[in-house]
Amino acid sequence: MCGIIGYIGHRNIHPTILKGLERLEYRGYDSAGIAWLDSGIRVYKKAGKVHDLAALIAQEKLNSHIGIGHTRWATHGVPNDTNAHPHLSASGKLAIIHNGIIENYSILKQELLSKGYIFKSDTDTEVLINFIEDVQLCNNCSLEEAVRLALNKVVGAYGIVIISQDHPNTLIGARKSSPLVLGIGKDEFFIASDATPILEYTDRVIYLNDYEIAVIKDGMLFLNDIKNVPITPYIQKLEIQLEAIEKGGFEHFMLKEIFEQPTSITDCMRGRLDIPHKTIKLGGIEAHMDQLVHAPKITILACGTSWLAGMVAEYFLEELCRIPVEVQYASEFRYRNPIIQPGEIMLAISQSGETADTLAAIELAQAQGATVLGICNVVGSSIARATQAGIYTHAGPEIGVASTKAFTAQLTVLMLLALSLAQRRKTITSSKFEEIITELASIPDKVKAMLQHASKLKELANLFKSATNFLYLGRGYNYPVALEGALKLKELSYIHAEGYPAAEMKHGPIALIDEDMPVVFIATKDRIYEKIISNIQEVKARKGKIIAIVTQGDEHVKQLVDHIIEVPATHEALMPIVSVIPLQLLAYYIAVEKGCNVDQPRNLAKSVTVE
Ligand code: G6P
């Protein structure tokens, strides 16, 4: 949700900021802007993508060593040139970029309007920079002090970076509920929403905490909290490699990430699953394992695709560990008055580790005394730090806005957790434990085998690209997979798609079925296979066009449906990791066929840091 980058150092900011914005574009992409200092502050901004901004400033003589850039996902005000960031203060001497929402902006705006301030944009951000300027004028204080005093009056979320015409050697960044990472290079500093634009220059970073303000002044870093208490910076080493955030020869990040899954699943089991000794080690949460073993209930908190991973886990955690599990949308949970039992454990699942609703749900649960464990992909992210302990999925950076490899990594980690817990709770026999871990170890190869059939999905995409609706049906473990398949299709190709439990179809969606309705069944062999066959018959009888995802060698379903995609056989609880692959590919290829922007679907953002 908005990508921000600030730079001060010896480089020319033109390539540094623009390249940084390209790397951050997956966070938001409806407009982009840049500001730099030479004799004054110069601002260029434009609705559209970063390449539109690059074209706008192509002829500019840009030779500055301090600047800020922003790529936007609109909250306040439509995406146009005026609402794009950076925003200037009334005097034109301060410029700001902002990710987040200032909730009390209208009160602040009224105050400023009454003092004669005039606003050009509809944004909360322009209010904030004018408020800071006004605080400085009224208090006759330093810029740092004005930022601090102003932020003490601000309600809401912000990751901000500010430059000032009067302080050409100063860059200021501050955060509350929106991520901010500080990169420390040799005689240079970066401040960005995440580490992707920093990585090629330095691997030394500081993740800012809420209410911290970083002031880089004359080559020195000063870190204080909002009450002006100095903070000792904790410098961490980034472990990500540059190749991980590049396309590596693939046409899109999403395709690269789909094809990375055999590796990412292997990586998330590495050092955790020990087949010869039949053990599972989850170091990050070891200290909480006893608590988990005795938990009366587990509640999973997540959003989007992470929520769907939670849904699959609900099935296998209950099945294998015999613990009641509830899966909650974090956005709903945070505004309920949840009943949290003593000893209950919360699991927060998030790829980015920055989703605002998930963070708020964690805070609510913790305030009521719950232990919250995190399952995150991004190391050092806000959720990873807010939770008491956690497990990283180690899937590597996921740049494509539609989540793919993070989902299969989440399922893998959740399965490791379920197996480890079941073993300790003695709710699984050793032969079943052995059977599932052996199968789990073979999943990367099965995913690889599946990927070799990508061209079949491409053919299907060509056949169905003009459909206006799709239905995805599954039962048991494959029901959440049906939901994920439908989600992938709608977010990438803008085709309306609905996921449903196959047996529930007869209570409504069956009315939609005619010869123009493509229906994707995930009908792999499991304990309710026979039941889903009946559901296939019901759709066939109404002339729906059926695409079935089936277990390799299934001749029976072949007779009933229009198209079949075979997936390698595996344990039913592991099947979602395999059966989701053709659905990811189908959505990908349909979107490509339709000419949609696969990596940056309209209106979406990778990391949703606002509610
Ligand atoms: C956004 C992304 C989804 C993601 C969801 C939850 O909507 O586009 O791909 O599943 O946020 O994000 P998280 O980072 O918490 O998993």
XYZ file of C-alpha atoms and ligand atoms in Angstrom:
627
model
C 0.000 0.000 0.000
C 2.064 2.909 -1.316
C 5.778 2.581 -1.725
C 8.003 5.305 -0.378
C 11.719 5.923 -0.717
C 13.997 8.688 0.472
C 17.684 9.042 -0.225
C 20.556 11.193 1.007
C 24.156 10.552 0.050
C 26.642 10.786 -2.774
C 24.576 9.281 -5.606
C 22.475 11.189 -8.062
C 18.920 10.621 -6.874
C 17.487 10.365 -10.393
C 18.361 6.718 -11.060
C 18.378 5.796 -7.364
C 14.851 6.960 -6.622
C 13.363 5.867 -9.954
C 14.826 2.388 -9.709
C 13.673 2.249 -6.105
C 10.154 3.203 -7.163
C 10.139 0.468 -9.803
C 11.018 -2.033 -7.099
C 8.332 -0.655 -4.806
C 5.666 -0.400 -7.474
C 4.061 -3.684 -6.406
C 2.907 -1.882 -3.252
C 0.707 0.562 -5.177
C 0.675 1.822 -8.721
C -1.975 4.395 -9.499
C 0.343 7.393 -9.512
C 3.962 8.192 -8.820
C 6.035 11.219 -7.920
C 9.457 12.477 -7.008
C 10.872 15.543 -5.263
C 14.451 16.639 -4.966
C 16.444 19.549 -3.715
C 18.578 21.831 -5.810
C 18.104 25.571 -5.431
C 14.627 24.803 -4.093
C 12.371 21.781 -3.861
C 11.287 20.486 -7.239
C 8.311 18.177 -7.467
C 7.159 16.077 -10.420
C 4.218 13.735 -10.123
C 1.791 11.991 -12.357
C -1.178 9.658 -12.384
C -0.081 6.346 -13.863
C 2.904 4.090 -13.482
C 6.507 4.772 -12.562
C 7.475 4.597 -16.245
C 5.100 7.526 -16.908
C 6.910 9.501 -14.225
C 10.268 8.501 -15.726
C 9.107 9.831 -19.110
C 7.944 13.066 -17.463
C 11.331 13.819 -15.947
C 13.452 12.342 -18.733
C 14.507 15.771 -19.990
C 15.086 17.254 -16.546
C 18.590 18.148 -15.494
C 18.590 16.353 -12.259
C 21.678 16.501 -10.208
C 20.760 16.250 -6.581
C 21.850 14.011 -3.744
C 18.759 14.250 -1.613
C 15.266 13.348 -2.691
C 12.077 11.399 -2.087
C 9.810 9.284 -4.290
C 6.375 7.721 -3.944
C 4.204 5.205 -5.744
C 0.595 5.470 -4.654
C -2.407 3.320 -3.861
C -5.140 5.919 -3.432
C -6.961 6.285 -0.127
C -7.893 9.990 0.185
C -8.678 11.468 -3.206
C -8.842 9.941 -6.671
C -5.626 8.926 -8.391
C -4.722 12.069 -10.349
C -1.639 14.262 -10.770
C -2.636 16.602 -7.936
C -3.305 13.926 -5.349
C -0.087 12.077 -6.215
C 2.772 12.473 -3.733
C 5.083 14.200 -2.829
C 3.102 17.066 -1.339
C 4.512 20.487 -0.561
C 3.765 22.679 2.424
C 2.227 26.111 1.843
C 5.629 27.843 1.832
C 6.937 25.270 -0.643
C 9.845 24.651 1.696
C 8.854 21.197 2.943
C 7.990 18.109 0.903
C 6.563 14.855 2.214
C 5.786 11.340 1.050
C 3.387 9.283 3.123
C 2.038 5.767 3.371
C -0.956 5.347 5.682
C -4.027 7.294 6.694
C -4.209 10.317 8.996
C -7.550 9.664 10.650
C -7.959 13.083 12.301
C -6.972 14.911 9.129
C -10.283 16.712 8.758
C -10.039 18.298 12.245
C -6.466 19.347 11.493
C -7.559 20.643 8.088
C -10.338 22.771 9.603
C -7.832 24.318 12.016
C -5.436 25.084 9.186
C -8.201 26.425 6.922
C -9.238 28.812 9.668
C -5.660 30.088 9.730
C -5.787 30.756 5.991
C -4.035 27.681 4.634
C -5.093 26.652 1.156
C -5.027 23.061 -0.066
C -4.469 21.892 -3.589
C -5.198 18.207 -3.158
C -7.808 16.092 -1.382
C -5.206 14.186 0.571
C -4.614 13.765 4.273
C -0.889 13.970 3.477
C -1.021 17.594 2.341
C -2.766 18.371 5.619
C 0.013 16.668 7.558
C 2.868 18.589 5.921
C 1.071 21.888 6.444
C 0.355 20.967 10.019
C 4.067 20.299 10.575
C 4.919 23.643 8.994
C 2.357 25.402 11.125
C 3.650 23.752 14.311
C 7.149 24.909 13.433
C 5.974 28.483 12.850
C 3.901 28.612 16.031
C 6.608 27.107 18.225
C 9.564 28.694 16.486
C 11.375 25.381 16.818
C 13.628 23.160 14.738
C 12.149 21.057 11.947
C 12.841 17.833 13.892
C 11.022 19.224 16.885
C 8.087 20.358 14.727
C 7.777 16.881 13.209
C 7.825 15.349 16.669
C 5.296 17.767 18.149
C 2.992 17.386 15.143
C 3.121 13.597 15.160
C 2.125 13.633 18.819
C -1.176 15.156 17.688
C -1.747 12.842 14.779
C -4.181 9.931 14.954
C -3.791 7.190 12.371
C -1.063 5.444 10.452
C 1.971 6.902 8.811
C 5.272 6.035 7.270
C 6.646 9.393 6.171
C 9.802 10.917 4.751
C 10.354 14.667 4.684
C 12.879 16.946 2.990
C 13.302 20.643 3.624
C 14.643 23.447 1.458
C 16.203 25.105 4.497
C 17.955 21.890 5.583
C 19.590 20.475 2.463
C 21.568 17.932 4.456
C 18.647 16.529 6.414
C 16.257 13.655 5.713
C 13.568 12.811 8.255
C 11.542 9.587 8.477
C 8.937 8.473 10.996
C 6.553 5.568 11.407
C 3.387 4.529 13.160
C 1.630 1.390 11.856
C 3.122 1.704 8.354
C 6.438 -0.005 7.679
C 9.701 1.882 7.280
C 13.202 0.498 6.815
C 16.363 2.522 7.040
C 19.292 1.420 4.879
C 22.766 2.399 5.992
C 25.374 2.514 3.243
C 28.800 4.091 3.096
C 28.150 7.831 3.466
C 24.578 7.346 2.335
C 21.181 6.542 3.803
C 17.930 5.214 2.408
C 14.496 5.210 3.991
C 11.901 2.987 2.312
C 8.695 1.037 2.834
C 10.592 -2.210 2.520
C 14.084 -3.401 1.787
C 13.633 -4.112 -1.949
C 14.947 -0.748 -3.189
C 17.789 -0.728 -0.659
C 19.160 -4.202 -1.171
C 21.441 -3.463 -4.106
C 23.251 -0.722 -2.198
C 23.595 -2.086 1.312
C 22.629 -5.046 3.456
C 22.666 -3.053 6.725
C 19.195 -2.010 7.775
C 17.228 -0.748 10.742
C 13.513 -1.552 10.911
C 11.859 1.428 12.530
C 9.364 0.715 15.281
C 6.120 2.568 15.847
C 6.546 6.086 17.165
C 10.191 6.292 16.135
C 11.616 9.242 14.256
C 14.886 8.977 12.316
C 16.757 12.164 11.508
C 19.717 11.928 9.162
C 21.651 15.133 9.429
C 25.083 15.915 8.013
C 25.803 12.216 7.540
C 24.778 11.192 11.070
C 21.735 9.234 12.160
C 19.708 10.288 15.202
C 16.949 7.952 16.306
C 14.439 9.119 18.905
C 10.963 8.196 19.874
C 8.041 10.526 19.699
C 8.607 11.568 23.329
C 12.151 12.547 22.372
C 13.793 9.620 24.150
C 16.922 8.543 22.251
C 16.803 4.982 20.842
C 19.849 2.788 20.309
C 19.633 1.677 16.689
C 19.558 -2.077 16.107
C 21.281 -2.715 12.800
C 20.363 -5.980 11.071
C 21.880 -7.745 8.096
C 19.571 -8.359 5.154
C 19.649 -11.950 4.012
C 17.823 -11.488 0.672
C 19.798 -11.714 -2.569
C 19.224 -9.266 -5.410
C 18.218 -12.025 -7.889
C 15.301 -12.845 -5.604
C 13.620 -9.549 -6.471
C 14.256 -9.699 -10.216
C 12.279 -11.532 -12.898
C 15.107 -13.878 -13.829
C 14.031 -14.340 -17.460
C 10.318 -14.878 -16.727
C 7.760 -12.659 -18.385
C 6.145 -11.799 -15.062
C 7.031 -12.019 -11.388
C 3.922 -14.116 -10.872
C 5.045 -16.763 -13.348
C 8.511 -16.812 -11.811
C 6.976 -17.228 -8.373
C 4.683 -20.043 -9.540
C 7.693 -21.865 -10.962
C 9.754 -21.224 -7.822
C 7.389 -23.303 -5.717
C 9.344 -26.567 -5.735
C 12.271 -24.578 -4.316
C 10.296 -22.393 -1.935
C 8.484 -25.393 -0.452
C 11.829 -27.172 -0.018
C 13.300 -24.050 1.588
C 10.525 -23.799 4.115
C 11.035 -27.432 5.185
C 14.832 -27.139 5.315
C 16.272 -27.773 8.764
C 12.773 -28.408 10.080
C 11.715 -31.734 8.687
C 14.101 -34.550 9.596
C 12.894 -37.678 7.812
C 15.564 -40.131 9.081
C 14.883 -39.219 12.717
C 11.162 -38.701 12.131
C 11.176 -35.343 13.849
C 10.056 -31.820 13.141
C 11.841 -28.847 14.618
C 10.246 -25.413 14.600
C 12.874 -23.397 16.457
C 10.993 -20.096 16.376
C 8.089 -21.369 18.442
C 9.783 -24.102 20.459
C 9.389 -22.101 23.669
C 5.615 -22.023 23.092
C 5.174 -25.639 22.081
C 3.964 -26.708 25.542
C 1.399 -23.941 25.512
C 0.243 -25.122 22.080
C 0.045 -28.722 23.213
C -2.311 -27.743 26.032
C -4.246 -25.085 24.137
C -8.021 -25.580 24.368
C -8.426 -23.839 21.020
C -6.461 -22.251 18.201
C -7.748 -19.167 16.421
C -6.237 -18.231 13.090
C -6.195 -14.548 12.099
C -5.415 -13.522 8.527
C -6.638 -11.792 5.371
C -6.866 -12.697 1.676
C -4.934 -15.708 0.488
C -3.319 -16.086 3.921
C -6.828 -16.500 5.344
C -7.432 -19.281 2.820
C -4.224 -21.010 3.932
C -5.689 -20.763 7.428
C -8.875 -22.438 6.206
C -6.966 -25.423 4.856
C -5.022 -25.589 8.122
C -8.266 -25.568 10.116
C -9.127 -28.879 8.479
C -5.810 -30.603 9.094
C -5.109 -29.133 12.535
C -8.451 -30.442 13.765
C -7.996 -33.744 11.991
C -4.468 -34.437 13.155
C -4.271 -32.645 16.511
C -7.879 -32.848 17.706
C -7.852 -29.188 18.794
C -10.803 -26.966 17.886
C -9.698 -24.376 15.353
C -11.456 -21.224 14.237
C -10.388 -19.111 11.265
C -11.233 -15.437 11.420
C -10.890 -12.611 8.950
C -8.650 -10.251 10.898
C -10.730 -7.306 9.660
C -13.853 -8.749 11.296
C -12.177 -10.086 14.430
C -10.712 -6.682 15.304
C -14.157 -5.079 15.589
C -15.865 -7.936 17.370
C -15.885 -8.502 21.045
C -14.142 -11.853 20.794
C -14.289 -14.443 23.528
C -10.741 -15.596 24.096
C -10.403 -18.628 26.333
C -7.591 -18.920 28.866
C -4.710 -20.723 27.189
C -6.079 -20.201 23.683
C -3.421 -19.624 21.036
C -3.756 -17.246 18.120
C -1.923 -17.855 14.874
C -1.510 -14.779 12.686
C -0.703 -15.627 9.075
C 0.632 -12.989 6.707
C 2.909 -12.997 3.694
C 3.944 -9.360 4.015
C 3.747 -9.203 7.778
C 2.328 -5.695 7.333
C -1.421 -6.150 6.792
C -3.035 -3.473 8.950
C -6.120 -5.505 9.880
C -4.046 -8.514 10.913
C -1.803 -6.294 13.028
C -4.805 -4.700 14.721
C -6.341 -8.128 15.403
C -3.054 -9.246 16.980
C -2.999 -6.179 19.221
C -6.585 -6.820 20.311
C -5.865 -10.475 21.111
C -2.698 -9.591 22.998
C -4.498 -6.908 24.973
C -6.837 -9.664 26.155
C -3.910 -11.777 27.280
C -3.674 -14.168 24.340
C -0.415 -15.569 23.048
C -0.127 -14.785 19.339
C 2.287 -16.686 17.124
C 3.099 -15.414 13.659
C 3.552 -17.166 10.341
C 5.140 -14.548 8.104
C 7.200 -14.487 4.960
C 8.907 -11.124 5.275
C 11.666 -11.249 7.845
C 11.631 -8.362 10.296
C 8.119 -7.299 9.272
C 5.745 -5.629 11.714
C 3.703 -8.792 12.379
C 6.854 -10.860 12.849
C 7.903 -8.363 15.489
C 4.503 -7.835 17.081
C 3.852 -11.519 17.746
C 5.344 -13.314 20.756
C 7.139 -15.828 18.508
C 6.725 -17.249 15.049
C 7.767 -19.305 12.086
C 9.066 -17.768 8.888
C 7.884 -19.342 5.646
C 11.201 -18.579 3.861
C 9.492 -18.466 0.452
C 11.678 -15.530 -0.621
C 10.331 -12.159 -1.754
C 6.921 -12.357 -3.404
C 6.515 -9.426 -5.786
C 3.537 -10.472 -7.953
C 0.482 -8.942 -6.294
C -1.470 -12.207 -6.481
C -0.031 -14.516 -3.854
C 1.214 -17.924 -5.058
C 4.394 -19.270 -3.518
C 3.595 -17.655 -0.175
C 0.358 -19.684 -0.040
C 2.026 -23.063 -0.641
C 4.788 -22.157 1.822
C 2.185 -21.210 4.434
C 0.451 -24.561 3.918
C 3.769 -26.362 4.293
C 4.670 -24.576 7.519
C 1.177 -25.072 8.916
C 1.379 -28.777 8.115
C 4.758 -29.027 9.887
C 3.162 -27.337 12.878
C 0.156 -29.669 12.813
C 2.339 -32.766 12.593
C 4.675 -31.641 15.339
C 1.736 -30.803 17.573
C -0.065 -34.061 16.804
C 3.092 -35.998 17.665
C 3.388 -34.240 21.023
C -0.301 -34.539 21.770
C -0.192 -38.194 20.780
C -3.134 -37.772 18.442
C -1.334 -39.349 15.512
C 0.016 -42.876 15.175
C 3.669 -43.208 14.292
C 2.815 -44.949 11.036
C 0.492 -42.134 9.970
C 3.077 -39.544 11.029
C 5.691 -41.324 8.959
C 3.349 -41.636 5.989
C 2.567 -37.910 5.978
C 6.136 -36.668 6.501
C 7.358 -38.939 3.702
C 4.661 -37.569 1.440
C 5.459 -34.015 2.519
C 9.090 -34.490 1.547
C 7.989 -35.542 -1.940
C 5.679 -32.562 -2.490
C 8.305 -30.334 -4.192
C 8.791 -33.029 -6.861
C 5.057 -33.384 -7.332
C 4.698 -29.632 -7.747
C 7.565 -29.708 -10.242
C 5.821 -32.464 -12.206
C 2.648 -30.412 -12.223
C 4.443 -27.376 -13.580
C 5.550 -29.375 -16.603
C 1.939 -29.342 -17.750
C 1.747 -25.556 -17.839
C 1.103 -25.604 -21.595
C -2.155 -27.518 -21.043
C -3.381 -24.742 -18.792
C -2.366 -22.239 -21.439
C -4.564 -24.068 -23.976
C -7.470 -24.065 -21.560
C -6.948 -20.367 -20.913
C -7.245 -19.714 -24.600
C -10.544 -21.605 -24.727
C -12.072 -19.854 -21.727
C -10.639 -16.345 -21.915
C -13.956 -14.871 -23.039
C -16.032 -16.344 -20.221
C -17.691 -13.739 -18.050
C -18.294 -15.976 -15.021
C -16.624 -18.989 -13.491
C -17.618 -21.314 -10.687
C -14.996 -23.190 -8.634
C -16.193 -26.128 -6.586
C -14.445 -28.399 -4.128
C -15.130 -30.338 -0.964
C -13.163 -31.052 2.194
C -9.523 -30.037 1.828
C -10.220 -28.868 -1.706
C -12.980 -26.459 -0.733
C -10.563 -23.679 0.345
C -8.579 -24.468 -2.820
C -11.720 -23.738 -4.863
C -11.993 -20.383 -3.074
C -8.337 -19.634 -3.799
C -8.743 -20.588 -7.476
C -11.706 -18.218 -7.818
C -9.844 -15.448 -5.990
C -6.826 -15.794 -8.295
C -9.006 -15.617 -11.401
C -11.011 -12.581 -10.344
C -8.055 -10.571 -9.087
C -5.960 -11.166 -12.202
C -8.422 -11.278 -15.079
C -11.428 -9.355 -13.667
C -13.701 -12.270 -14.576
C -16.341 -12.790 -11.956
C -15.554 -16.066 -10.217
C -17.181 -17.695 -7.244
C -15.746 -20.445 -5.086
C -18.219 -22.690 -3.299
C -18.372 -25.947 -1.366
C -19.514 -28.340 -4.108
C -22.427 -29.746 -2.105
C -23.753 -26.293 -1.272
C -24.083 -25.527 -4.968
C -27.572 -26.952 -4.973
C -28.653 -24.304 -2.471
C -28.185 -21.453 -4.910
C -25.351 -21.326 -7.432
C -26.834 -24.216 -9.396
C -29.314 -21.689 -10.747
C -26.436 -20.044 -12.615
C -25.447 -23.132 -14.528
C -26.079 -23.322 -18.245
C -23.967 -24.145 -21.307
C -22.058 -20.864 -20.946
C -20.896 -21.425 -17.380
C -17.415 -22.878 -16.927
C -17.228 -24.884 -13.706
C -13.874 -25.907 -12.263
C -14.106 -28.946 -10.007
C -11.231 -29.883 -7.762
C -12.108 -33.564 -7.602
C -8.986 -35.380 -6.465
C -9.274 -38.792 -4.813
C -10.011 -38.446 -1.137
C -12.572 -39.756 1.304
C -15.407 -37.760 -0.270
C -14.450 -38.385 -3.865
C -17.680 -40.291 -4.563
C -19.697 -37.365 -3.270
C -18.072 -34.848 -5.559
C -18.736 -37.155 -8.511
C -22.445 -36.676 -7.809
C -21.922 -32.908 -7.842
C -20.144 -33.186 -11.205
C -23.135 -35.130 -12.522
C -25.463 -32.389 -11.320
C -23.535 -29.737 -13.287
C -23.236 -31.993 -16.333
C -26.986 -32.548 -16.344
C -27.396 -28.779 -16.650
C -24.872 -28.527 -19.488
C -22.193 -26.608 -17.543
C -18.702 -26.711 -19.127
C -16.624 -28.729 -16.699
C -12.900 -28.510 -16.105
C -11.852 -31.078 -13.506
C -8.639 -31.239 -11.531
C -8.261 -34.936 -10.808
C -5.748 -37.398 -9.422
C -3.460 -38.859 -12.063
C -4.976 -41.899 -13.748
C -8.586 -41.070 -12.878
C -10.450 -42.510 -15.860
C -13.874 -42.198 -14.283
C -14.084 -38.403 -14.154
C -12.567 -38.219 -17.640
C -15.801 -39.721 -19.010
C -17.935 -37.089 -17.360
C -16.215 -33.786 -17.976
C -15.115 -31.560 -20.842
C -11.501 -31.015 -19.796
C -9.304 -32.674 -17.272
C -6.059 -31.722 -15.597
C -4.288 -34.493 -13.745
C -2.264 -33.898 -10.584
C 0.047 -36.424 -8.902
C -1.550 -38.444 -6.084
C -0.688 -37.487 -2.521
C -2.135 -37.560 0.997
C -5.472 -35.720 0.989
C -4.322 -33.179 3.578
C -1.360 -32.262 1.362
C -3.362 -32.175 -1.852
C -4.124 -28.410 -1.633
C -0.405 -27.680 -2.097
C -0.518 -29.560 -5.398
C -4.065 -28.942 -6.605
C -3.723 -25.169 -6.325
C -0.888 -25.124 -8.891
C -3.085 -25.639 -12.006
C -5.496 -23.021 -10.673
C -2.675 -20.489 -10.311
C -1.569 -21.259 -13.873
C -5.097 -21.097 -15.276
C -5.682 -17.666 -13.728
C -2.268 -16.484 -14.886
C -2.722 -17.558 -18.507
C -6.290 -16.266 -18.781
C -5.090 -12.868 -17.534
C -2.220 -12.905 -20.041
C -4.606 -13.897 -22.859
C -6.868 -11.004 -21.907
C -3.943 -8.588 -21.873
C -4.302 -7.801 -18.163
C -1.425 -6.512 -16.075
C -0.660 -9.718 -14.215
C 1.820 -8.402 -11.688
C -0.140 -5.264 -10.942
C -3.876 -5.968 -11.231
C -6.087 -2.901 -11.086
C -7.089 -1.521 -7.686
C -5.044 -4.075 -5.735
C -1.859 -3.754 -3.728
C 0.541 -6.303 -2.397
C 0.710 -5.109 1.127
C -2.453 -3.636 2.582
C -1.251 -1.310 5.296
C -4.530 0.583 5.681
C -7.797 -0.771 7.034
C -3.523 -8.350 -0.293
C -2.749 -9.169 -1.316
C -3.109 -10.645 -1.168
C -2.850 -11.108 0.244
C -3.580 -10.241 1.270
C -3.126 -10.549 2.682
O -4.871 -8.366 -0.596
O -3.046 -8.715 -2.631
O -2.331 -11.408 -2.073
O -3.271 -12.433 0.393
O -3.301 -8.863 1.035
O -1.793 -10.148 2.792
P -0.740 -10.766 3.784
O 0.538 -10.055 3.418
O -1.198 -10.429 5.161
O -0.662 -12.220 3.550
